[in-house]
PDB file of C-alpha atoms in Angstrom:
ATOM      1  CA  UNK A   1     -76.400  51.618  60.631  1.00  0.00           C
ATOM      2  CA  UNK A   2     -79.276  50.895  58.255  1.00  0.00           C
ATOM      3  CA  UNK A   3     -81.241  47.199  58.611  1.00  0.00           C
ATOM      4  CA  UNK A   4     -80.270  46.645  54.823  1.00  0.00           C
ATOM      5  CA  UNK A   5     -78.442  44.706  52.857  1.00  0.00           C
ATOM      6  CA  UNK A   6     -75.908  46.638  49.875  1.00  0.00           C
ATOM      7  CA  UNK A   7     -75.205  44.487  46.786  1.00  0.00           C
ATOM      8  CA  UNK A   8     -71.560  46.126  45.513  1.00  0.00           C
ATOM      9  CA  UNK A   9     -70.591  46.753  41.506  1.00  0.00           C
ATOM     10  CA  UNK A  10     -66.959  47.433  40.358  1.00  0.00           C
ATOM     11  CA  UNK A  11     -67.147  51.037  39.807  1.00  0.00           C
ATOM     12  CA  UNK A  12     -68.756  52.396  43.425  1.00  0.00           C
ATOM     13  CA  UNK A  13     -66.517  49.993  44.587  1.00  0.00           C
ATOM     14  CA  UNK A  14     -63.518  51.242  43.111  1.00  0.00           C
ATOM     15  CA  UNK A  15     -64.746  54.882  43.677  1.00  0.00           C
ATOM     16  CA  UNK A  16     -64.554  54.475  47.292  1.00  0.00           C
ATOM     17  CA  UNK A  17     -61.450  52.441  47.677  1.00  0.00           C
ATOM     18  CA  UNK A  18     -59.578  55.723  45.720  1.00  0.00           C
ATOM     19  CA  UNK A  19     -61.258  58.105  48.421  1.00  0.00           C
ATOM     20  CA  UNK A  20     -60.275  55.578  50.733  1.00  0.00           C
ATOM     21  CA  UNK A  21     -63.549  55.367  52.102  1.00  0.00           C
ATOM     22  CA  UNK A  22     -64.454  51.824  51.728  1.00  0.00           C
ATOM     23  CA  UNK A  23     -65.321  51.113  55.706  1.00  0.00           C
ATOM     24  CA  UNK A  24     -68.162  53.185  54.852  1.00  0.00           C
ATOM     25  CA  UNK A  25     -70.175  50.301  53.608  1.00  0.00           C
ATOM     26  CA  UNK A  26     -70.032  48.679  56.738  1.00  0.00           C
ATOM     27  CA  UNK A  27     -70.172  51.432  58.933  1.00  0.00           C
ATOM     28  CA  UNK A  28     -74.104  52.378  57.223  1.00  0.00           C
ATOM     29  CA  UNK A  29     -75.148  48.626  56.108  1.00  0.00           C
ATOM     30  CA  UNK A  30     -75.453  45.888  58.120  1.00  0.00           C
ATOM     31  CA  UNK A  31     -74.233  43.162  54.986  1.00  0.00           C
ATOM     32  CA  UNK A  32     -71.894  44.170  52.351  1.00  0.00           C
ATOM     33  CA  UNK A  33     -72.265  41.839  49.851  1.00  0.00           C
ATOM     34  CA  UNK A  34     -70.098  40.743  46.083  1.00  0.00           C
ATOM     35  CA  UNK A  35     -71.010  38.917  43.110  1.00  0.00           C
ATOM     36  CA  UNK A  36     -68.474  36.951  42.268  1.00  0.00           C
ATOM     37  CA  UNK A  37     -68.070  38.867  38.551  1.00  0.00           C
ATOM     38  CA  UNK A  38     -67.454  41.988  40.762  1.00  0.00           C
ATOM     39  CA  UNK A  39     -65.064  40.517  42.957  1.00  0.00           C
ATOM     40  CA  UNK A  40     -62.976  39.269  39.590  1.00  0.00           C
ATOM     41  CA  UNK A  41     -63.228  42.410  37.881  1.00  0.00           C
ATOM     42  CA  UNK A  42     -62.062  44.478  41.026  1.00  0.00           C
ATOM     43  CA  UNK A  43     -59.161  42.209  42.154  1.00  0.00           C
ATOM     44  CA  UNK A  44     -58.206  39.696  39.072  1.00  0.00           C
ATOM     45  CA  UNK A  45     -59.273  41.856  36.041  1.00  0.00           C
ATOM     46  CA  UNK A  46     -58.066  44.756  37.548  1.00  0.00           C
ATOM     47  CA  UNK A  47     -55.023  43.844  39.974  1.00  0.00           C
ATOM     48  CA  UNK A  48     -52.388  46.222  39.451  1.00  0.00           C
ATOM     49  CA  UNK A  49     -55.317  49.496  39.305  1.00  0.00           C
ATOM     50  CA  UNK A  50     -56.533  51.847  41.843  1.00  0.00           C
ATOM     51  CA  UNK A  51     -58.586  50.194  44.832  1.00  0.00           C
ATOM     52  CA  UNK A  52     -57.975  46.800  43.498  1.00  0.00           C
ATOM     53  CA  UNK A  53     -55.206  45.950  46.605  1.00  0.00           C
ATOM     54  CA  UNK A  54     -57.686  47.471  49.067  1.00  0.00           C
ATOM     55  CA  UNK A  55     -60.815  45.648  47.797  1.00  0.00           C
ATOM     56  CA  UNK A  56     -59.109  42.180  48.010  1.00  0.00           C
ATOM     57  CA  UNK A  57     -57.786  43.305  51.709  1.00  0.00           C
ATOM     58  CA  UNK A  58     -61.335  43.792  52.866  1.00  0.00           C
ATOM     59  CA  UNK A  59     -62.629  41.163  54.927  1.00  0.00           C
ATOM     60  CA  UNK A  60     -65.561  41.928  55.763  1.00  0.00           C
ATOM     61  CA  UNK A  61     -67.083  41.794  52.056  1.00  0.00           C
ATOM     62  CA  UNK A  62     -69.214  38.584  51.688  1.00  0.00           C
ATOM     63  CA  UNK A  63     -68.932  37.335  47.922  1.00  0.00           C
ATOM     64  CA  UNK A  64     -72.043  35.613  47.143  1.00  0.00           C
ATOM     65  CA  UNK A  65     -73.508  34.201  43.671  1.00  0.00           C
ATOM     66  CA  UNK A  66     -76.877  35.442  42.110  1.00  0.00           C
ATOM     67  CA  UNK A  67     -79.525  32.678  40.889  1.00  0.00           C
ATOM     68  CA  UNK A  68     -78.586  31.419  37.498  1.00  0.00           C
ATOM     69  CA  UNK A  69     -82.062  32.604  36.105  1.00  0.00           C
ATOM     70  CA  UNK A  70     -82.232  35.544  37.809  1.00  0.00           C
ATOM     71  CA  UNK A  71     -78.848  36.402  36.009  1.00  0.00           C
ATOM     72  CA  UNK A  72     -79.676  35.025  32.556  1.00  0.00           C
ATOM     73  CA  UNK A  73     -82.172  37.995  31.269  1.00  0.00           C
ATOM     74  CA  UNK A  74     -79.829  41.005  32.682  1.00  0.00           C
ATOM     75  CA  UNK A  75     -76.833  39.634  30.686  1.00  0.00           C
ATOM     76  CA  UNK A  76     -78.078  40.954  27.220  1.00  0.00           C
ATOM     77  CA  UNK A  77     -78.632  44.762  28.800  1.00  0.00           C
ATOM     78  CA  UNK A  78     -75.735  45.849  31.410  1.00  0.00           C
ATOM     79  CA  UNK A  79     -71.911  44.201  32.104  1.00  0.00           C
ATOM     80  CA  UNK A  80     -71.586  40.973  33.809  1.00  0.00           C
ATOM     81  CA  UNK A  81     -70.595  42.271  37.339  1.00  0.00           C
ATOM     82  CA  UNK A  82     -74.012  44.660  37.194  1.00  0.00           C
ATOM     83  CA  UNK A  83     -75.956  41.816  35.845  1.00  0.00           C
ATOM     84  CA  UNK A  84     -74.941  39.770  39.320  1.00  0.00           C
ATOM     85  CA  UNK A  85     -75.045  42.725  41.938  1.00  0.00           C
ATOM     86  CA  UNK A  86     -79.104  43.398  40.659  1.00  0.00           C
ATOM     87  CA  UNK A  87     -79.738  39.579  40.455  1.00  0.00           C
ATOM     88  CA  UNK A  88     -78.091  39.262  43.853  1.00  0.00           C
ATOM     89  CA  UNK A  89     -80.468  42.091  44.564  1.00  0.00           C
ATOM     90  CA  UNK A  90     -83.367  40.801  43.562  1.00  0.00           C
ATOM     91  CA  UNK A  91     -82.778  37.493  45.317  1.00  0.00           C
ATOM     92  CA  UNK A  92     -81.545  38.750  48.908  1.00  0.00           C
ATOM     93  CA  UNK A  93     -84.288  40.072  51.645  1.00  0.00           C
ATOM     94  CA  UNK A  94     -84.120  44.035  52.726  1.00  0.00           C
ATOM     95  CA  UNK A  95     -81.360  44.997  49.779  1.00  0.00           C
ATOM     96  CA  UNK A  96     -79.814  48.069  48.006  1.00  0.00           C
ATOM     97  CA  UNK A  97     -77.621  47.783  45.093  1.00  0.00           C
ATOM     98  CA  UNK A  98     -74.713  50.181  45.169  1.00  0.00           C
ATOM     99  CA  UNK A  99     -74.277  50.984  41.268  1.00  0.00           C
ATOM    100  CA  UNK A 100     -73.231  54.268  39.036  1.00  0.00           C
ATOM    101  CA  UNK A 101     -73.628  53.189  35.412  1.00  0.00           C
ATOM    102  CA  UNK A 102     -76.770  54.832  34.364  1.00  0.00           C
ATOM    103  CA  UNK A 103     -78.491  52.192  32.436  1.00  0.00           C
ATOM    104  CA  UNK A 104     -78.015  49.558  35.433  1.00  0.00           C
ATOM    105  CA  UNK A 105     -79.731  51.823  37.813  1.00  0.00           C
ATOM    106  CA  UNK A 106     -82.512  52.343  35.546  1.00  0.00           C
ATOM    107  CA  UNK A 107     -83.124  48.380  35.508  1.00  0.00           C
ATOM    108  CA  UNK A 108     -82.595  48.087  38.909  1.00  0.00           C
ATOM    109  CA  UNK A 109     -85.111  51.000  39.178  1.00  0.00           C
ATOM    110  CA  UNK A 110     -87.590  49.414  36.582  1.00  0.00           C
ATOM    111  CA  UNK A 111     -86.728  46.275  38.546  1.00  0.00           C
ATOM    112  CA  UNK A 112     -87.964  47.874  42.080  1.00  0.00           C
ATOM    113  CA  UNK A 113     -84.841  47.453  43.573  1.00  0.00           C
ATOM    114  CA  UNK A 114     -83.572  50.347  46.189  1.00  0.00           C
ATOM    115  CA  UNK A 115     -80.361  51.812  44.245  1.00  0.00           C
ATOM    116  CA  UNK A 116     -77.784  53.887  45.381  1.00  0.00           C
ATOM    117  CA  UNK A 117     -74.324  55.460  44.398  1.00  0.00           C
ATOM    118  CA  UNK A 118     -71.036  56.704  45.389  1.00  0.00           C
ATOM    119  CA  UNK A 119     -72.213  60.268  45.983  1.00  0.00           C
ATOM    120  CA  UNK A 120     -75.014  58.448  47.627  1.00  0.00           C
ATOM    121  CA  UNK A 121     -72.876  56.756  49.643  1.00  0.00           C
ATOM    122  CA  UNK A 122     -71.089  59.893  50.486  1.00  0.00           C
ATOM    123  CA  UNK A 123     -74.458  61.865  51.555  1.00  0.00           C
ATOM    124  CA  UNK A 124     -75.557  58.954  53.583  1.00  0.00           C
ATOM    125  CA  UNK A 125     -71.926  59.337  55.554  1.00  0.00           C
ATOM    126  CA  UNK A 126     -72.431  62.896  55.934  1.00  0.00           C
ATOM    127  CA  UNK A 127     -75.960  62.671  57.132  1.00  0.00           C
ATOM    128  CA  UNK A 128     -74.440  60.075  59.777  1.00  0.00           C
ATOM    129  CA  UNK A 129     -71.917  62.020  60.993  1.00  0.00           C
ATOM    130  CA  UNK A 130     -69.113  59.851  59.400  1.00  0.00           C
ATOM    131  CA  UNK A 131     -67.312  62.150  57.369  1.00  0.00           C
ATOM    132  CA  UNK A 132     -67.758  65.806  57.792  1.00  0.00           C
ATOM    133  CA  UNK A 133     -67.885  67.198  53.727  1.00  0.00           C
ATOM    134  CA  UNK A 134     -67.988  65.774  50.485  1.00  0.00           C
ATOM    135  CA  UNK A 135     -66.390  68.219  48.431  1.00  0.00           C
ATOM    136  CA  UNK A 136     -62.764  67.260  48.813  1.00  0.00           C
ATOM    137  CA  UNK A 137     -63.885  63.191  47.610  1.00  0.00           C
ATOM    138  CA  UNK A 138     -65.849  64.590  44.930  1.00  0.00           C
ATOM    139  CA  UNK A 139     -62.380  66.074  43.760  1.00  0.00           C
ATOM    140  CA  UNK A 140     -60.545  63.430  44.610  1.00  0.00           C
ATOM    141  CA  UNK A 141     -62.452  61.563  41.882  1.00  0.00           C
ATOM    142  CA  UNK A 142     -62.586  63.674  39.451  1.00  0.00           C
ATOM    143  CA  UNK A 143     -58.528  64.152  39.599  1.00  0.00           C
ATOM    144  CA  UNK A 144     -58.473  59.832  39.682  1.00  0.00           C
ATOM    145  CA  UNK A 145     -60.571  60.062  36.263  1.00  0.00           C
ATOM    146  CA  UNK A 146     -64.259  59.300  38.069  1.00  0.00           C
ATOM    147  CA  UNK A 147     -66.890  61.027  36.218  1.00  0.00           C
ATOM    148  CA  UNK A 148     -68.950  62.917  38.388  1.00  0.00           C
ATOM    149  CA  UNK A 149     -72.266  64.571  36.856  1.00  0.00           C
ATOM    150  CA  UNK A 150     -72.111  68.564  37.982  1.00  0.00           C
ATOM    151  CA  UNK A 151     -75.385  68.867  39.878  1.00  0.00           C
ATOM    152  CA  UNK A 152     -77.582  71.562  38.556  1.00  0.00           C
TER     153      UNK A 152
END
């Protein structure tokens, strides 16, 4: 397990639930936290859609709200849940932020905030011993509708 702290958005979230992969986060972090705009977009917003039953089973997932002005700024440049997973980031000792959308990891970068995403996830497992390939998840996705960049 690594000493650090992962800061969830919808989409890795999501991702992971499909694979059914989800105790992952736990199993390699030692906090798994939510902003509440995730949580709502996962679960609420999206009840009814793939990994929205198993996110709002999970009960080790600690939902936890960013710092109003830490939020405020990131509002006008990525969606509302990735606007509270890298304030949440910014605010919380040791983190990672667990995002895919290219233009939040590139504030989060900009930001100096440790980033990481659902094939990052996946590599981290494999490294670990927790799940022996990634090939058949990185299909999996694909055939859910996940885009996946081809790696060159």
């Amino acid at each position: 397990m690594i000493n650090q702290i992962i800061i969830a958005d919808s989409s890795p979230l999501i991702s992971l639930a499909i694979i059914e992969q989800l105790e992952l986060l736990p199993r390699l972090y030692q906090r798994v936290l939510l902003p509440p705009a995730v949580w709502n977009e996962v679960t609420v917003q999206g009840l009814g859609l793939p990994g929205a039953e198993a996110v709002s089973q999970v009960k080790w997932l600690e939902i936890e709200a960013p710092l109003p002005m830490l939020l405020e700024p990131l509002l006008i440049l990525v969606d509302h849940g990735e606007a509270e997973a890298i304030a949440l980031a910014k605010s919380t000792p040791n983190p990672i932020v667990l995002l895919d959308d290219a233009q939040a990891r590139r504030i989060a970068e900009r930001l100096g905030i440790p980033r990481i995403g659902t094939l990052g996830i996946l590599r981290r497992a494999k490294k670990a011993g927790l799940i022996a390939e990634m090939k058949g998840y990185i299909e999996q996705l694909r055939n859910n509708g996940i885009y996946i960049r081809s790696s060159k």
